[in-house]
Coordinates of C-alpha atoms and ligand atoms in Angstrom, one line a residue:
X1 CA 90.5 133.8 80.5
X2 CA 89.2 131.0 83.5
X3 CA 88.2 127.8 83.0
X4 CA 84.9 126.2 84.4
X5 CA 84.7 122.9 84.7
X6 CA 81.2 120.7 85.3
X7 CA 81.4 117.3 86.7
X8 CA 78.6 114.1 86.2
X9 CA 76.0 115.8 88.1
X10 CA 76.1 119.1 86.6
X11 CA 75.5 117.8 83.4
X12 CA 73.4 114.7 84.8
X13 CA 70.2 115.5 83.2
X14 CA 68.4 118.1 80.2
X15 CA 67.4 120.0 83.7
X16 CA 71.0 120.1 85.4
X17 CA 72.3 121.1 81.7
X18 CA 69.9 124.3 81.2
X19 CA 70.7 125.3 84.6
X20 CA 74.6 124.9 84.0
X21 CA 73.7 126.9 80.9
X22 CA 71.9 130.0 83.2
X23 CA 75.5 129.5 85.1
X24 CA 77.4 129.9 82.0
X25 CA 75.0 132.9 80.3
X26 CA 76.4 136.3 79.8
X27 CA 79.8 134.7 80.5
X28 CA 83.0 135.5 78.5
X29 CA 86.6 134.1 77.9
X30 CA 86.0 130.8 79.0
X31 CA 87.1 127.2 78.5
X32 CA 84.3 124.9 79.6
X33 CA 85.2 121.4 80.3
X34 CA 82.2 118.8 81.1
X35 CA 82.5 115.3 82.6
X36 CA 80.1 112.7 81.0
X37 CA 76.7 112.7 82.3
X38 CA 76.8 110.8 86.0
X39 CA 76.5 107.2 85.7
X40 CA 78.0 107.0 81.9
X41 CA 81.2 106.2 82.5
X42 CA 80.1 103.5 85.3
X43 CA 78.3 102.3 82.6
X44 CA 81.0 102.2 80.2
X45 CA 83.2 100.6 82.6
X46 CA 80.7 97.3 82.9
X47 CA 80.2 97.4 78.7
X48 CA 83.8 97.0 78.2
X49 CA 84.2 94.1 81.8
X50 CA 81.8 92.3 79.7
X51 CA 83.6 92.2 76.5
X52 CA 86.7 91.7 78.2
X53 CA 85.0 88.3 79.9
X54 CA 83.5 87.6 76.3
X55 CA 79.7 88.4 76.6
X56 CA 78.9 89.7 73.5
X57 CA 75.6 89.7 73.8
X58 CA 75.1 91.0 77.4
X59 CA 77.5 94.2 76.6
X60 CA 75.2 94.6 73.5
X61 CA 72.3 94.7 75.9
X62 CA 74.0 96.7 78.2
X63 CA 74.7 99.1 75.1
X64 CA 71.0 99.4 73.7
X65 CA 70.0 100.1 77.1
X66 CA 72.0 102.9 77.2
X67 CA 71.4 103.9 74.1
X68 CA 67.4 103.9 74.7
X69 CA 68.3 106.3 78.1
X70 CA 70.2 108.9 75.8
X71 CA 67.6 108.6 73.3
X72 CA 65.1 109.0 75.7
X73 CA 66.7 112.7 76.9
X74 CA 66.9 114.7 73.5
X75 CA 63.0 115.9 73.7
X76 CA 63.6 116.4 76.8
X77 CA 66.8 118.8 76.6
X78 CA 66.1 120.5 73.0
X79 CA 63.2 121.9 71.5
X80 CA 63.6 122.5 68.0
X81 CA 62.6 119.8 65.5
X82 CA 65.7 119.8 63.2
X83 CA 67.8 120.1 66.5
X84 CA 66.4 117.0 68.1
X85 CA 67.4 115.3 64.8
X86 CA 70.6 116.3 64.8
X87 CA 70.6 114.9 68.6
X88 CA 69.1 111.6 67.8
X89 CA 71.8 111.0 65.1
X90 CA 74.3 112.1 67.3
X91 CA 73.7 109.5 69.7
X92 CA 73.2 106.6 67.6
X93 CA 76.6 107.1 65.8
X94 CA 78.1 106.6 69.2
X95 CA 76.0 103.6 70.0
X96 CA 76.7 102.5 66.8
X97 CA 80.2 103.1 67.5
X98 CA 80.0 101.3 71.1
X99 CA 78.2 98.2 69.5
X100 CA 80.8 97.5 66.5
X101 CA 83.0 96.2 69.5
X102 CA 80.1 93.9 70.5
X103 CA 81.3 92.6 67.0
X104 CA 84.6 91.3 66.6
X105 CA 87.3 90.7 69.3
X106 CA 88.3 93.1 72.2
X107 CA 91.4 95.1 73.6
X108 CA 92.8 96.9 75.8
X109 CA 93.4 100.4 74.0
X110 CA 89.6 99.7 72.6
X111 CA 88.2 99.9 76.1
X112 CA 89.8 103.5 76.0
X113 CA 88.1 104.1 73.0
X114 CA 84.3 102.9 74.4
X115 CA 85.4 105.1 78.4
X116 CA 85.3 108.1 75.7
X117 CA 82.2 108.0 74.3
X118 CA 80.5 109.4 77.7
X119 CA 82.7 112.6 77.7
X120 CA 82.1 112.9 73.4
X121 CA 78.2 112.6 74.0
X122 CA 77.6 114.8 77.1
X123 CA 79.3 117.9 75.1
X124 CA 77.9 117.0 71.9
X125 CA 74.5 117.2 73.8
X126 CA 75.4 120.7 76.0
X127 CA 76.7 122.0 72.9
X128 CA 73.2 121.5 70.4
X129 CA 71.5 123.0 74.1
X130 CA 73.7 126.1 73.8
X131 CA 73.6 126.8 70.2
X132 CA 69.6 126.6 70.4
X133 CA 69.3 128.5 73.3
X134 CA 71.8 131.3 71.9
X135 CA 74.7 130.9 73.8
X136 CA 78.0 132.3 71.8
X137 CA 79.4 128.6 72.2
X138 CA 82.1 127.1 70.0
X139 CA 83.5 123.6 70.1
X140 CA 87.1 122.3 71.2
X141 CA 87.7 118.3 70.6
X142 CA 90.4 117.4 73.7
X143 CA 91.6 114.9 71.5
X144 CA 93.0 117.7 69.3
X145 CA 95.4 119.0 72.2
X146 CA 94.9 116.5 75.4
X147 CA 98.3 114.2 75.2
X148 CA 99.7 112.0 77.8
X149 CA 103.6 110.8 77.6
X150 CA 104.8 107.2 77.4
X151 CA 104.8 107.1 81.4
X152 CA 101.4 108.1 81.4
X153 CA 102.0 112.3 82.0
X154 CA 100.5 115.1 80.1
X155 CA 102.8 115.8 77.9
X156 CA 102.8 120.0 78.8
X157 CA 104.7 121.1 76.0
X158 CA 102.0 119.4 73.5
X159 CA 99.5 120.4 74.9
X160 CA 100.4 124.0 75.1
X161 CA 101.6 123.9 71.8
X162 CA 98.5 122.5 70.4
X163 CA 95.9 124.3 72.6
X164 CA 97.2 127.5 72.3
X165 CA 97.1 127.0 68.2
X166 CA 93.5 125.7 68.2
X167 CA 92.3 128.2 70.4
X168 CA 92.9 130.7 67.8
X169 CA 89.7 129.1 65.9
X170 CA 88.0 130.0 68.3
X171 CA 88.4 134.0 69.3
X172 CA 84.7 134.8 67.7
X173 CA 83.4 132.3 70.5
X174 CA 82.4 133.7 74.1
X175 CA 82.4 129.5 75.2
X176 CA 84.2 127.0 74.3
X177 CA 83.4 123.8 74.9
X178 CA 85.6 120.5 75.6
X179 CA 86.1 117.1 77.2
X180 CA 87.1 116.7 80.4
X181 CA 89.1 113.1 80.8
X182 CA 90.2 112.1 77.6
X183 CA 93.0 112.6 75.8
X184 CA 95.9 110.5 73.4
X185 CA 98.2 108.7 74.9
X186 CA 102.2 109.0 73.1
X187 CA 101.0 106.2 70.1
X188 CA 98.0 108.6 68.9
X189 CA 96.0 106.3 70.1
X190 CA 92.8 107.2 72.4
X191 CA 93.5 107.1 76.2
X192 CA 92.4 109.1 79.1
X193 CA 93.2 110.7 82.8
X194 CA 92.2 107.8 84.6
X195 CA 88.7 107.8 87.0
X196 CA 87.9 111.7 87.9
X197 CA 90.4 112.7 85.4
X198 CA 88.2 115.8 84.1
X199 CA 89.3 117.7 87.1
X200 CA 92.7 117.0 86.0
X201 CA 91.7 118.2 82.5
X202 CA 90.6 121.5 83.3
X203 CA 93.6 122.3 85.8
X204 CA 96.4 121.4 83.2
X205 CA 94.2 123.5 80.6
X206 CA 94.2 126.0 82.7
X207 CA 98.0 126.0 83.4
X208 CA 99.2 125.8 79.9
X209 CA 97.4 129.3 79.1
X210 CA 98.0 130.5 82.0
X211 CA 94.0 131.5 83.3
X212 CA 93.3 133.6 86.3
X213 CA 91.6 131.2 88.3
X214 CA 89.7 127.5 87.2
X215 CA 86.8 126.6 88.9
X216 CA 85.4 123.2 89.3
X217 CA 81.7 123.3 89.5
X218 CA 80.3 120.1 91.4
X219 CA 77.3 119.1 94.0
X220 CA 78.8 120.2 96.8
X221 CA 79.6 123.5 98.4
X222 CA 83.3 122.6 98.2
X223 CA 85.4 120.9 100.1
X224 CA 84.5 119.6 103.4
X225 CA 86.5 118.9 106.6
X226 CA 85.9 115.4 106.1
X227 CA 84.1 112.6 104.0
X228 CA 80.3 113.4 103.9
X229 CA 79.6 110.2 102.4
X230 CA 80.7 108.5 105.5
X231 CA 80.6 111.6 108.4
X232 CA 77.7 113.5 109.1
X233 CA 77.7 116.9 110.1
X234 CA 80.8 118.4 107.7
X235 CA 81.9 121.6 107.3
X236 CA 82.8 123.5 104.1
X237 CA 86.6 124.8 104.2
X238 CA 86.5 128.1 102.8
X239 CA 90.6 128.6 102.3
X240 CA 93.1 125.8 101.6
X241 CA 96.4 125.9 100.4
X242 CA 97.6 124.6 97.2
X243 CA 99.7 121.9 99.6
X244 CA 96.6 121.1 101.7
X245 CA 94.6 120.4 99.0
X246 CA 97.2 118.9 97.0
X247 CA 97.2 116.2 100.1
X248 CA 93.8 115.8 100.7
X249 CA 93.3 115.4 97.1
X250 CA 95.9 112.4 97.1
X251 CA 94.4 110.7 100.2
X252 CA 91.4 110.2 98.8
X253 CA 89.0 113.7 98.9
X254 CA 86.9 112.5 96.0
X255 CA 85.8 116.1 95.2
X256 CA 89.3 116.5 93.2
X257 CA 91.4 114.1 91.0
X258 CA 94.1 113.3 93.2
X259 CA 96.6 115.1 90.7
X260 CA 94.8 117.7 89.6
X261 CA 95.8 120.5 92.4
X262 CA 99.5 120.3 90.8
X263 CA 99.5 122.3 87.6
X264 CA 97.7 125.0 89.0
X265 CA 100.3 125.4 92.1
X266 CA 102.9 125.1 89.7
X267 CA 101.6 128.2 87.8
X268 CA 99.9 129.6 91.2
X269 CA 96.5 129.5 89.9
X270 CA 93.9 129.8 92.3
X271 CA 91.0 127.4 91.9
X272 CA 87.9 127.4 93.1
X273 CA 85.3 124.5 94.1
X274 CA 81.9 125.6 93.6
X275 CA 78.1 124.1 93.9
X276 CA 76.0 124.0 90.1
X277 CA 72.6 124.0 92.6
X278 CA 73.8 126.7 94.9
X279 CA 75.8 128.8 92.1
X280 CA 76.3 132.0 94.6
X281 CA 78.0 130.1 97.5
X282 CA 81.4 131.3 97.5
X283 CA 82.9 127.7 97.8
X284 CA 86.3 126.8 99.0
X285 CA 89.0 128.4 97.4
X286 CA 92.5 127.2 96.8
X287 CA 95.3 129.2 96.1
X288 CA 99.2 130.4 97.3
X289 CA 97.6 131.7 100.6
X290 CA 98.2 130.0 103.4
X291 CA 96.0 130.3 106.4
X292 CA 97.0 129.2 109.5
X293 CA 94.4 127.0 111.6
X294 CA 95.0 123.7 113.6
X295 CA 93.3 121.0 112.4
X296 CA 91.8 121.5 108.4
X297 CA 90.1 118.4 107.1
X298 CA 90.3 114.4 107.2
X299 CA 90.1 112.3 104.3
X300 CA 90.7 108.7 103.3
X301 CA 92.0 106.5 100.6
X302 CA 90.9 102.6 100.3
X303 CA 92.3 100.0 98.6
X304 CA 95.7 100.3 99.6
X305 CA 98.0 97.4 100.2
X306 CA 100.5 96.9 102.9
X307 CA 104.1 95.4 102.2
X308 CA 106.4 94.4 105.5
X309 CA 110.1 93.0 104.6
X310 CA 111.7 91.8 107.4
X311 CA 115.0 90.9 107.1
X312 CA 118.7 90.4 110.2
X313 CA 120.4 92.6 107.1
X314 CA 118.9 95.5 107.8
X315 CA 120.2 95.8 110.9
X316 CA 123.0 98.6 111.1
X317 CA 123.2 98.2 108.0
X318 CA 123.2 100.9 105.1
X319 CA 121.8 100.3 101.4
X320 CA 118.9 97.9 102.1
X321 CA 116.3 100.4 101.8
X322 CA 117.8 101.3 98.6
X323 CA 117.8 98.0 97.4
X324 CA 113.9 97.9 98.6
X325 CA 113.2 101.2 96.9
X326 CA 114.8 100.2 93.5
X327 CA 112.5 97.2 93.0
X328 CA 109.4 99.3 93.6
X329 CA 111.3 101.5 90.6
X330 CA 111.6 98.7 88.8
X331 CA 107.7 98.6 88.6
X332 CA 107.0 101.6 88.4
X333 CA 104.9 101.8 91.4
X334 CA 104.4 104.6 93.8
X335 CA 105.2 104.2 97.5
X336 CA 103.0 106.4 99.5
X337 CA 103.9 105.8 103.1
X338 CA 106.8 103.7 105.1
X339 CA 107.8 103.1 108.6
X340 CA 110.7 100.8 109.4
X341 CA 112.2 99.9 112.6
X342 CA 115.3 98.1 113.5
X343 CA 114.7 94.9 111.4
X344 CA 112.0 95.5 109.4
X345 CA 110.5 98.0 107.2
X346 CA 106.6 98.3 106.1
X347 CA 105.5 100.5 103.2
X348 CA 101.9 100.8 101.2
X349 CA 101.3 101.0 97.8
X350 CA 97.7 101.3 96.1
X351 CA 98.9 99.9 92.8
X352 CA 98.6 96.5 92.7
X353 CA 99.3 95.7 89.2
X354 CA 102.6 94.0 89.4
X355 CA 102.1 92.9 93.2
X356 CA 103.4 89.4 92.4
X357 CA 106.4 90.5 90.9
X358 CA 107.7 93.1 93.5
X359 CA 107.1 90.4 96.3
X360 CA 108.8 87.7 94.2
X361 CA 112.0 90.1 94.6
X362 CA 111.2 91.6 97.8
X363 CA 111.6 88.0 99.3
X364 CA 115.3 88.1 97.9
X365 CA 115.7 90.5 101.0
X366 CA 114.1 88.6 103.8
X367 CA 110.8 87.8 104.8
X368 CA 107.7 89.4 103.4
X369 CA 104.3 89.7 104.6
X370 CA 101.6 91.5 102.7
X371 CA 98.1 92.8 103.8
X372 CA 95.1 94.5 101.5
X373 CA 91.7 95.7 102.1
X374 CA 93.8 98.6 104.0
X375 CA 92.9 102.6 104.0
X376 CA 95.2 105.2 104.4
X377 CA 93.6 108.1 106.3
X378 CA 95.1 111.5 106.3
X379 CA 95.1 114.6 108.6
X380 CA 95.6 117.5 107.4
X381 CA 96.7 120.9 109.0
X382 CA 99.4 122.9 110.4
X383 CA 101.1 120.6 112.3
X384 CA 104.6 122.8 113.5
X385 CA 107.3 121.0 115.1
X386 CA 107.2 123.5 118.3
X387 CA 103.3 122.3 118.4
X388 CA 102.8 119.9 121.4
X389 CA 99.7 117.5 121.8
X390 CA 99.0 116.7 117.8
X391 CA 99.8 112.9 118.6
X392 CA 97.8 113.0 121.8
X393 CA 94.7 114.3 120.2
X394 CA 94.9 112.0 117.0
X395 CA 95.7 108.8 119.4
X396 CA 93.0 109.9 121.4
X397 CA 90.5 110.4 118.8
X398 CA 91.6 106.4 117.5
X399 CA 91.6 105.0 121.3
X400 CA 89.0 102.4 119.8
X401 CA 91.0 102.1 115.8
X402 CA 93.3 99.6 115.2
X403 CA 95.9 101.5 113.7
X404 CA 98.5 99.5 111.3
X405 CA 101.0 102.2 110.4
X406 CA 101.5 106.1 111.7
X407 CA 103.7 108.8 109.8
X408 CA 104.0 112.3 111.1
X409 CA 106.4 114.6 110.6
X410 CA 107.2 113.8 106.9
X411 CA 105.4 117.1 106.1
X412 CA 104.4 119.7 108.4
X413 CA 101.0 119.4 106.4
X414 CA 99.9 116.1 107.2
X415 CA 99.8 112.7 109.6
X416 CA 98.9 109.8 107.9
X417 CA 97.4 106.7 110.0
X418 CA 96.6 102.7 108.4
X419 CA 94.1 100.8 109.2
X420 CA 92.1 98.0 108.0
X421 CA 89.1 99.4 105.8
X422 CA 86.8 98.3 107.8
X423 CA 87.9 100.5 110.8
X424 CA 87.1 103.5 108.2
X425 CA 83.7 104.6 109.0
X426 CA 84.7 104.3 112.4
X427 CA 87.8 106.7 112.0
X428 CA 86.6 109.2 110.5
X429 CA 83.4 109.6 112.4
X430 CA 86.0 109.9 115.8
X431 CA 88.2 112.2 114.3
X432 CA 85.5 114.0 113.2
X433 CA 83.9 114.1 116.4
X434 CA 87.6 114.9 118.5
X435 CA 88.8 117.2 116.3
X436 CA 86.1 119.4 114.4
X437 CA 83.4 118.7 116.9
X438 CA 84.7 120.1 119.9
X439 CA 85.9 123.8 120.7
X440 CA 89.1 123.4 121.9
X441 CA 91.0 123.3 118.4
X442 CA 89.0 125.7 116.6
Ligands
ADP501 P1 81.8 115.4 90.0 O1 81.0 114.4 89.3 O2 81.2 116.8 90.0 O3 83.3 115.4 89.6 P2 82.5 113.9 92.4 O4 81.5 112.9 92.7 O5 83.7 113.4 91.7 O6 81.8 115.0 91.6 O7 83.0 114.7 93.7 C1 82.0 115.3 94.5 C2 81.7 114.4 95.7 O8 82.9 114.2 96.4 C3 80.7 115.0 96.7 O9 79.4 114.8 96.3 C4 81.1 114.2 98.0 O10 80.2 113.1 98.2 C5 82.5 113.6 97.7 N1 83.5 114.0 98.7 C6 84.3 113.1 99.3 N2 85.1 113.8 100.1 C7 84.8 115.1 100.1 C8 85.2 116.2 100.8 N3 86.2 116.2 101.7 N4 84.6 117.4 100.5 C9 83.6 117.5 99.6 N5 83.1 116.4 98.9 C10 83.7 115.2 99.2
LIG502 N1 83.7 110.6 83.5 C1 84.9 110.3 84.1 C2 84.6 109.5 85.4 O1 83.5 109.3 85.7 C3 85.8 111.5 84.4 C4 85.2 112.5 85.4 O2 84.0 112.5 85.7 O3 85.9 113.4 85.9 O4 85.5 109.1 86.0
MG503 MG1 84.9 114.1 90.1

């Protein structure tokens, strides 16, 4: 069995979907998982801002218009009379659905439930397409076996559990069809993987029955050596490591969710990134193998946050960074870099949620500074001990870059550089141009 999984722009429009359909024809064994048409869930997002700030009417417009776009596509993506029926009634029950909240008063676990609706209508949709069109396709809800814990983790063993049990409805079936992104969350109630989170679906799917490989179908020939949207002139990586990827990933290469490389290296599960508008381009794949090559890829992560704590206790002393690391425990949010020095210590978080509250205790233990608008950009490669000139190069590369904060050496994978976000472009572009550009570290 292998899981395929489409994301906005593979399913983007009737045309996208009939050629994701021509991908998916003759095909056996699979688990499908689509992302909601591209722009839904964007869409969604501002419906459920302006309910949250009270606009009733202007989310209602919002809705309708939306409504009208999807309305405006079932002629377009089915033929059949009694089909396009089906489709138009399809839709309006979820508008219908989305507009109730226009309706009464708003909440936080009822924005999950409108985010949903672009995953439940792109599948409805594909799936109508398939049946007319003779595919063998059956349908999987995710909210049937997708569950996330009370810290906000799948929950494996449920989801195995219940997968595996539905799936045996569905043996008859060469397809079968699912959402990508949503799931319940430990109170039943509807939740979902956060932004990007279909990727994330398809790999733990995958994982939990154990496939032979998953492969995420996109608009891109797989994943590049650095940020197209920002460098010209990329190159596709054709081999990566689960831990490469698994880093680039996390630092912000918006190509895959950055958690979904880790149930597929847990169960070694090669996955592969492929193009829906260039379907017989190998893509990049990812898997156990480790090739060996200098300098792999670049990527970057915004909106991070920068925390320094400066503090006479620190020095010779042992326990303060305990004491640091416990409130950051406290509120549950991540670290992902640090440097200290004698009397101070600087760390970055992207989760601002409870900001206040960690500096409010922070400045129990001296001084604290903190700085957003800050990206985190990550190089990735083999960077051995015994390797001389890796700091030479990078500082080289950044002559002109500001840089905030440096880590190396924390994994042999990866150096990690901060600077203020508006140094991005400019970073990337020069490492791109010192590091991929020239010959000397090819
Ligand atoms: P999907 O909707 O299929 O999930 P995404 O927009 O989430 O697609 O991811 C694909 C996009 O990721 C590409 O179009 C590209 O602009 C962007 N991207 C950012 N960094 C990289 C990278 N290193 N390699 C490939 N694509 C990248
Ligand atoms: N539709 C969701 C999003 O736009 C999930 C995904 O596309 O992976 O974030
Ligand atoms: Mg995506």
């Amino acid at each position: 069995m292998q899981v395929y999984k489409f994301g906005g722009t593979s399913v983007g429009s009737p045309e996208r979907m009939r050629n994701m359909a021509e991908i998916l024809r003759g095909k056996k064994d699979l688990i499908v998982v689509l992302s909601a048409m591209s722009g839904t869930t964007d869409k969604l997002v501002h419906i459920t801002n302006l309910l949250y700030e009270g606009m009733k009417k202007e989310a209602s417009e919002a809705c309708e218009t939306l409504r009208e776009e999807y309305s405006l596509l079932i002629p377009e993506l089915l033929a059949d009379d009694q089909t396009r029926n089906d489709g138009l009634e399809m839709v309006s029950s979820h508008f219908d659905y989305i507009r109730s909240f226009t309706l009464k008063d708003f909440s936080k676990n009822q924005e999950k439930s409108i985010l949903a609706q672009g995953e439940l209508l792109s599948t409805a949709l594909f799936f109508l397409l398939a049946k007319e069109i003779g595919l063998n396709a059956s349908f999987l809800p995710a909210l049937n076996f997708m569950r996330i814990d009370k810290d906000g983790e799948p929950d494996m063993f449920y989801i195995e559990e219940n997968l595996r049990r539905e799936l045996k409805n569905h043996l008859h079936s060469d397809l079968v069809i699912t959402q990508g992104y949503i799931c319940r969350n430990a109170y039943g109630e509807v939740d979902n993987l956060k932004r990007g989170g279909s990727d994330y679906s398809a790999t733990l799917i995958g994982a939990v029955i154990n496939v032979s490989e998953i492969q995420i179908w996109t608009d891109i020939n797989g994943l590049h050596n650095n940020d197209p949207r920002y460098v010209p002139g990329t190159r596709v990586i054709r081999e990566l490591s689960f831990d490469e990827a698994a880093e680039l990933a996390y630092f912000g290469a918006k190509i895959l969710h950055p958690s979904s490389v880790v149930p597929a290296r847990q169960k070694d599960i090669p996955v592969r990134l492929k193009n829906s508008l260039q379907p017989d381009d190998e893509g990049t794949i990812i898997s156990s193998a480790y090739k060996k090559q200098g300098y792999k890829a670049v990527a970057a992560k915004d909106g991070i946050t920068v925390i320094k704590i400066k503090s006479d206790r620190m020095l010779q002393a042992y326990g303060f960074l305990r004491k640091v690391f416990e409130i950051f425990e406290i509120y549950r949010t991540p670290i992902d870099m640090i440097t200290t020095s004698e009397v101070a210590v600087s760390l970055t978080v992207d989760d601002d949620t409870n900001l206040d509250k960690i500096v409010r205790d922070l400045e129990e233990l001296g001084t604290v500074e903190v700085e957003s608008n800050q990206t985190l950009i990550c190089v990735v490669g083999d960077f051995i001990a015994e390797r001389t000139g890796t700091t030479v190069e990078l500082f080289n590369a950044l002559r002109e870059i500001p840089l905030r904060m440096i880590s190396y050496g924390g994994s042999r994978h990866n150096v990690t550089l901060l600077t203020d976000s508006k140094y991005k472009a400019d970073a990337l572009m020069a490492l791109n141009q010192e590091l991929f550009n020239t010959n000397k570290h090819v």
